[in-house]
Amino acid sequence: MRNGLSKDLIARVLGGAPKYTLDELEAKFPARNLPDGAFVTRFAPSPTGLMHLGGLYGALIDCKLASQSGGVFMLRIEDTDTKREVKEAVDIIIDSLNKFGLKYNDIPEYGPYYQSQRKDIYHSVAAYLLEKGLAYPCFLKPEEMDEIRKKQTSAGFATGIYGEWARDRDLTEEEIITHLDNGEKPSIRLYSTGDPNKRIFCKDAVRGSISFPENNEDLVLIKSNDGLPTYHFAHLVDDHFMRTTHVIRGEEWLSSLPLHYQLFRMMEWLPPLYIHTSTIDKIDAETGKQRKLSKRKDPEANVAFFMADGWPTDAVLEYLGNIAASGYEEAKMKGVVKSFWDYEMKPKKIPMSGALFDMKKLEWWAKEYIGAMTVSDLVANVIAWANEYGDDVNKKQIADVDYLTRILSIERDNPKRVRKDFITWKQTLSEIGYFWNELFVANTEYEFNSDLLRDFLATFNEGDDKDTWWNKIVAIATARGVKNGDVAMNLRVALTGRTNTPDLYSIMQVMGKQMVSERVEKVIK
């Protein structure tokens, strides 16, 4: 450990005296008053574009573990990488969480929750590190670091600023002042005492104890260009003072675990318990192999895809919950629980290997979910989707709410035979499109029997009950020497353009005499 800097020099290095002492920060952000065993979790995305399905998966686990334990689920925006920040990305994140019902509680006393607004806090901790000789100002320029990297690569060494390559780690106060007098702005680097020949033991709640080589790199803590922290330093400071108990993040961060443990131990702070979730994978259609869900290749990688296509958000969460919580589907099928929120999720049962996302399986969850809905809820969801995402045709379909309700009521009055042909709100409107003349697509390949259809029109009475209607179908079939199903199929295809539909009598009752008669007349030759 190097000698610490004087307070006056620290103020010059940081561009101002620190606002808080460490003791003042501890008092400002006290331990939370929560029940024993409560989880304090955070979803901490960077606002760099779309909301990835893997982010939604992690946020669901965050929210579930916090809610079931009587804890707190926070949303923290990690917006310190200004070069990669995308305008409106925060709105996308917040909108996604809201639409999927993942409620976060950003208690003001532990904020602000945008890292760009916490600069005074980071600088105060950095001042402490500079004073204790646990960090130092570094004046290396980008071109100098590029040259160091080239030399390391050429010699076969690991790249980075460490050991003999860390030129400024032992500068005297006089040398630091000279750099500052020359107008140079330093970054603040960790003064690492790690030895990669030694191992550090870290604990993951799912994987158990894991050992890694110690970190010996003098990583940047505070950037020189904007004075904002790097991810690693902000992670340390925020998770401590926000009193995070559990960090749920993707397994790609597993390699950062020894550094984060090193930072917490350096500060003599208790680290949170880490849970590294597996990647969300899919089976590649071309290779047949399992691979990570790709933002570039897979539209379903973007959470906006599910909202725009009208997937029931609860069904998507139910499916993701089933991936995350081993045993949930079985408990639901047995009727032990009604939803994922009723099921006790155990961190140790979160899958360690690639979690497979299967669109066909999601379709099953969506069909089950919609099949269990009341008609009024189904209608309300379809209308809400069409108003926000639908085109002009969709908006026409929802204009007459009574007509739409009668359509969506078909075959939904028998709890023992639940209708399960609807998957998304968009697909639902497409599935029932034949009820509107503008969307009806006639079947030009089917060979209609015009005699059967003429007989039908001759006896058709809109007021007939179902038994009377069916007896007329049977009479026509008997008189013509065909099967009852032949008459019904001719009628079904004439009215809907399809060979497979819900109950034909109910369809006719909703369509009404005029539409039924006009469509049948059009196919009679």
Short mmCIF file of N, CA and C in Angstrom, two decimals, residues 16-138:
data_model
loop_
_atom_site.label_atom_id
_atom_site.label_comp_id
_atom_site.label_asym_id
_atom_site.label_seq_id
_atom_site.Cartn_x
_atom_site.Cartn_y
_atom_site.Cartn_z
N GLY A 16 -12.43 19.12 -6.40
CA GLY A 16 -13.22 19.69 -5.31
C GLY A 16 -13.16 18.81 -4.09
N ALA A 17 -13.35 19.42 -2.93
CA ALA A 17 -13.31 18.65 -1.68
C ALA A 17 -14.50 17.69 -1.63
N PRO A 18 -14.32 16.51 -1.06
CA PRO A 18 -15.44 15.55 -0.98
C PRO A 18 -16.57 16.11 -0.14
N LYS A 19 -17.80 15.78 -0.52
CA LYS A 19 -18.97 16.31 0.18
C LYS A 19 -19.23 15.60 1.49
N TYR A 20 -18.85 14.31 1.56
CA TYR A 20 -19.15 13.52 2.74
C TYR A 20 -17.90 12.79 3.23
N THR A 21 -17.91 12.50 4.51
CA THR A 21 -16.96 11.53 5.03
C THR A 21 -17.62 10.16 4.95
N LEU A 22 -16.83 9.12 5.13
CA LEU A 22 -17.39 7.77 5.09
C LEU A 22 -18.42 7.57 6.21
N ASP A 23 -18.13 8.11 7.38
CA ASP A 23 -19.07 7.99 8.50
C ASP A 23 -20.38 8.70 8.20
N GLU A 24 -20.29 9.84 7.53
CA GLU A 24 -21.51 10.57 7.17
C GLU A 24 -22.35 9.80 6.17
N LEU A 25 -21.68 9.11 5.24
CA LEU A 25 -22.42 8.29 4.28
C LEU A 25 -23.10 7.11 4.96
N GLU A 26 -22.41 6.50 5.91
CA GLU A 26 -23.01 5.39 6.64
C GLU A 26 -24.26 5.86 7.39
N ALA A 27 -24.21 7.08 7.94
CA ALA A 27 -25.36 7.61 8.66
C ALA A 27 -26.48 8.02 7.70
N LYS A 28 -26.09 8.52 6.55
CA LYS A 28 -27.06 8.97 5.55
C LYS A 28 -27.85 7.80 4.97
N PHE A 29 -27.20 6.65 4.81
CA PHE A 29 -27.83 5.46 4.24
C PHE A 29 -27.77 4.31 5.25
N PRO A 30 -28.58 4.36 6.28
CA PRO A 30 -28.50 3.34 7.34
C PRO A 30 -29.02 1.99 6.88
N ALA A 31 -28.78 0.98 7.70
CA ALA A 31 -29.32 -0.35 7.42
C ALA A 31 -30.84 -0.25 7.32
N ARG A 32 -31.42 -1.02 6.40
CA ARG A 32 -32.86 -0.96 6.18
C ARG A 32 -33.61 -1.67 7.31
N ASN A 33 -34.76 -1.14 7.63
CA ASN A 33 -35.61 -1.74 8.66
C ASN A 33 -36.53 -2.75 8.00
N LEU A 34 -36.04 -3.97 7.83
CA LEU A 34 -36.79 -5.02 7.13
C LEU A 34 -36.80 -6.30 7.96
N PRO A 35 -37.72 -7.21 7.69
CA PRO A 35 -37.75 -8.48 8.43
C PRO A 35 -36.47 -9.28 8.19
N ASP A 36 -36.15 -10.15 9.13
CA ASP A 36 -35.00 -11.03 8.96
C ASP A 36 -35.20 -11.89 7.71
N GLY A 37 -34.14 -12.01 6.92
CA GLY A 37 -34.22 -12.82 5.71
C GLY A 37 -34.78 -12.10 4.50
N ALA A 38 -35.11 -10.82 4.66
CA ALA A 38 -35.63 -10.06 3.52
C ALA A 38 -34.54 -9.81 2.49
N PHE A 39 -34.89 -9.95 1.22
CA PHE A 39 -33.96 -9.69 0.13
C PHE A 39 -34.09 -8.23 -0.32
N VAL A 40 -32.97 -7.56 -0.47
CA VAL A 40 -32.94 -6.25 -1.13
C VAL A 40 -32.22 -6.46 -2.45
N THR A 41 -32.97 -6.37 -3.53
CA THR A 41 -32.42 -6.65 -4.86
C THR A 41 -32.53 -5.42 -5.74
N ARG A 42 -31.77 -5.44 -6.82
CA ARG A 42 -31.86 -4.31 -7.75
C ARG A 42 -31.73 -4.81 -9.18
N PHE A 43 -32.53 -4.21 -10.05
CA PHE A 43 -32.35 -4.38 -11.49
C PHE A 43 -31.58 -3.16 -11.94
N ALA A 44 -30.39 -3.36 -12.48
CA ALA A 44 -29.48 -2.24 -12.75
C ALA A 44 -29.03 -2.23 -14.20
N PRO A 45 -29.93 -1.89 -15.12
CA PRO A 45 -29.57 -1.88 -16.54
C PRO A 45 -28.83 -0.61 -16.95
N SER A 46 -28.08 -0.72 -18.02
CA SER A 46 -27.49 0.46 -18.67
C SER A 46 -28.43 0.90 -19.78
N PRO A 47 -28.71 2.18 -19.90
CA PRO A 47 -29.66 2.64 -20.93
C PRO A 47 -29.00 2.72 -22.31
N THR A 48 -28.73 1.56 -22.88
CA THR A 48 -27.98 1.51 -24.15
C THR A 48 -28.83 1.03 -25.31
N GLY A 49 -30.15 0.96 -25.14
CA GLY A 49 -30.99 0.54 -26.27
C GLY A 49 -32.18 -0.27 -25.81
N LEU A 50 -32.43 -1.35 -26.51
CA LEU A 50 -33.61 -2.17 -26.25
C LEU A 50 -33.54 -2.89 -24.91
N MET A 51 -34.68 -3.32 -24.44
CA MET A 51 -34.78 -4.12 -23.23
C MET A 51 -34.68 -5.58 -23.66
N HIS A 52 -33.61 -6.26 -23.25
CA HIS A 52 -33.37 -7.64 -23.67
C HIS A 52 -34.22 -8.59 -22.82
N LEU A 53 -34.62 -9.70 -23.43
CA LEU A 53 -35.40 -10.69 -22.70
C LEU A 53 -34.62 -11.20 -21.48
N GLY A 54 -33.30 -11.31 -21.62
CA GLY A 54 -32.49 -11.73 -20.48
C GLY A 54 -32.58 -10.74 -19.34
N GLY A 55 -32.73 -9.45 -19.66
CA GLY A 55 -32.91 -8.44 -18.62
C GLY A 55 -34.24 -8.60 -17.91
N LEU A 56 -35.29 -8.91 -18.68
CA LEU A 56 -36.60 -9.15 -18.09
C LEU A 56 -36.56 -10.39 -17.19
N TYR A 57 -35.85 -11.40 -17.62
CA TYR A 57 -35.69 -12.63 -16.85
C TYR A 57 -35.02 -12.34 -15.51
N GLY A 58 -33.94 -11.56 -15.55
CA GLY A 58 -33.25 -11.19 -14.32
C GLY A 58 -34.10 -10.31 -13.42
N ALA A 59 -34.82 -9.36 -14.02
CA ALA A 59 -35.68 -8.47 -13.23
C ALA A 59 -36.80 -9.25 -12.56
N LEU A 60 -37.33 -10.25 -13.25
CA LEU A 60 -38.37 -11.08 -12.66
C LEU A 60 -37.85 -11.81 -11.42
N ILE A 61 -36.65 -12.37 -11.52
CA ILE A 61 -36.06 -13.06 -10.37
C ILE A 61 -35.82 -12.06 -9.23
N ASP A 62 -35.29 -10.88 -9.56
CA ASP A 62 -35.08 -9.82 -8.57
C ASP A 62 -36.38 -9.51 -7.83
N CYS A 63 -37.42 -9.26 -8.61
CA CYS A 63 -38.71 -8.85 -8.05
C CYS A 63 -39.33 -9.97 -7.22
N LYS A 64 -39.26 -11.19 -7.73
CA LYS A 64 -39.86 -12.33 -7.04
C LYS A 64 -39.19 -12.60 -5.70
N LEU A 65 -37.87 -12.65 -5.67
CA LEU A 65 -37.16 -12.94 -4.43
C LEU A 65 -37.37 -11.85 -3.39
N ALA A 66 -37.44 -10.60 -3.85
CA ALA A 66 -37.68 -9.51 -2.91
C ALA A 66 -39.10 -9.56 -2.37
N SER A 67 -40.08 -9.76 -3.25
CA SER A 67 -41.48 -9.70 -2.82
C SER A 67 -41.83 -10.87 -1.90
N GLN A 68 -41.32 -12.06 -2.20
CA GLN A 68 -41.71 -13.21 -1.38
C GLN A 68 -41.07 -13.19 0.01
N SER A 69 -39.99 -12.38 0.15
CA SER A 69 -39.29 -12.32 1.43
C SER A 69 -39.64 -11.07 2.25
N GLY A 70 -40.54 -10.24 1.71
CA GLY A 70 -40.87 -9.00 2.40
C GLY A 70 -39.79 -7.95 2.27
N GLY A 71 -39.02 -8.03 1.17
CA GLY A 71 -37.90 -7.12 0.96
C GLY A 71 -38.20 -5.98 0.01
N VAL A 72 -37.17 -5.52 -0.67
CA VAL A 72 -37.27 -4.35 -1.56
C VAL A 72 -36.63 -4.69 -2.90
N PHE A 73 -37.33 -4.36 -3.98
CA PHE A 73 -36.81 -4.50 -5.34
C PHE A 73 -36.63 -3.10 -5.91
N MET A 74 -35.38 -2.77 -6.29
CA MET A 74 -35.06 -1.43 -6.78
C MET A 74 -34.77 -1.43 -8.28
N LEU A 75 -35.00 -0.31 -8.91
CA LEU A 75 -34.53 -0.07 -10.28
C LEU A 75 -33.43 0.98 -10.19
N ARG A 76 -32.22 0.62 -10.62
CA ARG A 76 -31.09 1.54 -10.61
C ARG A 76 -30.58 1.69 -12.04
N ILE A 77 -30.49 2.90 -12.51
CA ILE A 77 -30.06 3.16 -13.88
C ILE A 77 -28.56 3.44 -13.90
N GLU A 78 -27.82 2.55 -14.52
CA GLU A 78 -26.36 2.67 -14.57
C GLU A 78 -25.96 3.44 -15.83
N ASP A 79 -26.06 4.76 -15.73
CA ASP A 79 -25.89 5.63 -16.89
C ASP A 79 -24.57 6.38 -16.87
N THR A 80 -23.51 5.72 -16.41
CA THR A 80 -22.20 6.39 -16.36
C THR A 80 -21.41 6.24 -17.66
N ASP A 81 -21.84 5.32 -18.53
CA ASP A 81 -21.16 5.15 -19.81
C ASP A 81 -21.87 6.04 -20.84
N THR A 82 -21.52 7.32 -20.82
CA THR A 82 -22.24 8.30 -21.63
C THR A 82 -22.07 8.07 -23.13
N LYS A 83 -20.98 7.41 -23.54
CA LYS A 83 -20.74 7.17 -24.97
C LYS A 83 -21.73 6.17 -25.55
N ARG A 84 -22.19 5.23 -24.72
CA ARG A 84 -23.08 4.18 -25.21
C ARG A 84 -24.55 4.46 -24.90
N GLU A 85 -24.80 5.52 -24.15
CA GLU A 85 -26.18 5.80 -23.74
C GLU A 85 -27.05 6.14 -24.95
N VAL A 86 -28.26 5.58 -24.97
CA VAL A 86 -29.20 5.79 -26.06
C VAL A 86 -30.38 6.60 -25.53
N LYS A 87 -30.74 7.64 -26.26
CA LYS A 87 -31.85 8.49 -25.87
C LYS A 87 -33.13 7.66 -25.77
N GLU A 88 -33.93 7.91 -24.76
CA GLU A 88 -35.21 7.26 -24.50
C GLU A 88 -35.08 5.82 -24.02
N ALA A 89 -33.84 5.34 -23.85
CA ALA A 89 -33.67 3.95 -23.40
C ALA A 89 -34.24 3.76 -22.00
N VAL A 90 -34.10 4.77 -21.15
CA VAL A 90 -34.66 4.66 -19.79
C VAL A 90 -36.18 4.52 -19.85
N ASP A 91 -36.81 5.27 -20.75
CA ASP A 91 -38.26 5.17 -20.90
C ASP A 91 -38.66 3.76 -21.32
N ILE A 92 -37.86 3.17 -22.20
CA ILE A 92 -38.13 1.80 -22.66
C ILE A 92 -38.05 0.82 -21.49
N ILE A 93 -37.03 0.99 -20.65
CA ILE A 93 -36.84 0.12 -19.49
C ILE A 93 -38.02 0.24 -18.53
N ILE A 94 -38.37 1.46 -18.18
CA ILE A 94 -39.45 1.70 -17.22
C ILE A 94 -40.78 1.20 -17.78
N ASP A 95 -41.03 1.48 -19.06
CA ASP A 95 -42.28 1.05 -19.70
C ASP A 95 -42.38 -0.47 -19.71
N SER A 96 -41.26 -1.13 -19.98
CA SER A 96 -41.26 -2.60 -20.01
C SER A 96 -41.58 -3.17 -18.64
N LEU A 97 -40.93 -2.66 -17.61
CA LEU A 97 -41.20 -3.15 -16.26
C LEU A 97 -42.65 -2.92 -15.86
N ASN A 98 -43.17 -1.76 -16.20
CA ASN A 98 -44.56 -1.44 -15.84
C ASN A 98 -45.54 -2.36 -16.55
N LYS A 99 -45.32 -2.58 -17.84
CA LYS A 99 -46.26 -3.40 -18.60
C LYS A 99 -46.22 -4.86 -18.19
N PHE A 100 -45.08 -5.29 -17.68
CA PHE A 100 -44.99 -6.67 -17.22
C PHE A 100 -45.29 -6.78 -15.72
N GLY A 101 -45.67 -5.66 -15.11
CA GLY A 101 -46.12 -5.70 -13.72
C GLY A 101 -45.03 -5.94 -12.70
N LEU A 102 -43.79 -5.63 -13.05
CA LEU A 102 -42.68 -5.79 -12.11
C LEU A 102 -42.50 -4.49 -11.36
N LYS A 103 -43.09 -4.43 -10.19
CA LYS A 103 -43.15 -3.18 -9.43
C LYS A 103 -41.90 -3.01 -8.57
N TYR A 104 -41.21 -1.91 -8.79
CA TYR A 104 -40.02 -1.61 -8.01
C TYR A 104 -40.32 -0.50 -7.02
N ASN A 105 -39.53 -0.46 -5.95
CA ASN A 105 -39.74 0.52 -4.89
C ASN A 105 -38.45 1.28 -4.65
N ASP A 106 -38.29 2.38 -5.34
CA ASP A 106 -37.09 3.21 -5.19
C ASP A 106 -37.31 4.20 -4.05
N ILE A 107 -37.07 3.74 -2.84
CA ILE A 107 -37.27 4.56 -1.65
C ILE A 107 -36.33 5.77 -1.71
N PRO A 108 -36.88 7.00 -1.69
CA PRO A 108 -36.06 8.20 -1.90
C PRO A 108 -34.84 8.31 -0.99
N GLU A 109 -34.96 7.83 0.26
CA GLU A 109 -33.87 7.98 1.23
C GLU A 109 -32.59 7.27 0.78
N TYR A 110 -32.72 6.30 -0.13
CA TYR A 110 -31.54 5.56 -0.57
C TYR A 110 -31.11 5.96 -1.98
N GLY A 111 -31.74 6.98 -2.53
CA GLY A 111 -31.41 7.45 -3.87
C GLY A 111 -30.31 8.51 -3.83
N PRO A 112 -30.08 9.18 -4.98
CA PRO A 112 -30.80 8.98 -6.23
C PRO A 112 -30.47 7.64 -6.89
N TYR A 113 -31.32 7.22 -7.84
CA TYR A 113 -31.18 5.91 -8.45
C TYR A 113 -30.60 5.96 -9.86
N TYR A 114 -30.19 7.14 -10.27
CA TYR A 114 -29.42 7.30 -11.50
C TYR A 114 -27.97 7.51 -11.08
N GLN A 115 -27.08 6.67 -11.56
CA GLN A 115 -25.68 6.79 -11.13
C GLN A 115 -25.06 8.12 -11.50
N SER A 116 -25.50 8.70 -12.60
CA SER A 116 -24.95 9.99 -13.00
C SER A 116 -25.26 11.08 -11.98
N GLN A 117 -26.24 10.84 -11.10
CA GLN A 117 -26.62 11.82 -10.08
C GLN A 117 -25.97 11.54 -8.72
N ARG A 118 -25.08 10.54 -8.69
CA ARG A 118 -24.49 10.13 -7.40
C ARG A 118 -22.98 10.45 -7.35
N LYS A 119 -22.56 11.40 -8.17
CA LYS A 119 -21.15 11.70 -8.30
C LYS A 119 -20.52 12.09 -6.96
N ASP A 120 -21.24 12.88 -6.15
CA ASP A 120 -20.70 13.30 -4.85
C ASP A 120 -20.41 12.10 -3.95
N ILE A 121 -21.25 11.10 -4.05
CA ILE A 121 -21.07 9.91 -3.21
C ILE A 121 -19.82 9.15 -3.66
N TYR A 122 -19.68 8.94 -4.98
CA TYR A 122 -18.51 8.21 -5.49
C TYR A 122 -17.21 8.95 -5.15
N HIS A 123 -17.22 10.27 -5.33
CA HIS A 123 -16.02 11.06 -5.06
C HIS A 123 -15.65 11.03 -3.58
N SER A 124 -16.67 10.96 -2.73
CA SER A 124 -16.39 10.91 -1.30
C SER A 124 -15.71 9.59 -0.93
N VAL A 125 -16.14 8.49 -1.54
CA VAL A 125 -15.49 7.20 -1.28
C VAL A 125 -14.11 7.17 -1.92
N ALA A 126 -13.99 7.76 -3.11
CA ALA A 126 -12.68 7.82 -3.78
C ALA A 126 -11.70 8.63 -2.93
N ALA A 127 -12.19 9.69 -2.31
CA ALA A 127 -11.32 10.51 -1.45
C ALA A 127 -10.79 9.68 -0.29
N TYR A 128 -11.64 8.86 0.27
CA TYR A 128 -11.21 7.98 1.36
C TYR A 128 -10.12 7.02 0.88
N LEU A 129 -10.29 6.46 -0.30
CA LEU A 129 -9.29 5.53 -0.84
C LEU A 129 -7.97 6.22 -1.12
N LEU A 130 -8.05 7.45 -1.64
CA LEU A 130 -6.82 8.21 -1.91
C LEU A 130 -6.10 8.55 -0.60
N GLU A 131 -6.88 8.87 0.41
CA GLU A 131 -6.30 9.23 1.70
C GLU A 131 -5.61 8.01 2.35
N LYS A 132 -6.17 6.83 2.14
CA LYS A 132 -5.63 5.62 2.75
C LYS A 132 -4.56 4.94 1.89
N GLY A 133 -4.30 5.49 0.72
CA GLY A 133 -3.32 4.88 -0.16
C GLY A 133 -3.83 3.63 -0.86
N LEU A 134 -5.15 3.48 -0.93
CA LEU A 134 -5.77 2.33 -1.60
C LEU A 134 -6.10 2.63 -3.05
N ALA A 135 -5.89 3.87 -3.45
CA ALA A 135 -6.09 4.29 -4.83
C ALA A 135 -5.11 5.41 -5.13
N TYR A 136 -4.94 5.71 -6.41
CA TYR A 136 -3.99 6.76 -6.78
C TYR A 136 -4.43 7.44 -8.08
N PRO A 137 -4.01 8.70 -8.26
CA PRO A 137 -4.30 9.38 -9.52
C PRO A 137 -3.35 8.89 -10.62
N CYS A 138 -3.92 8.63 -11.78
CA CYS A 138 -3.12 8.12 -12.91
C CYS A 138 -3.26 9.08 -14.09
#
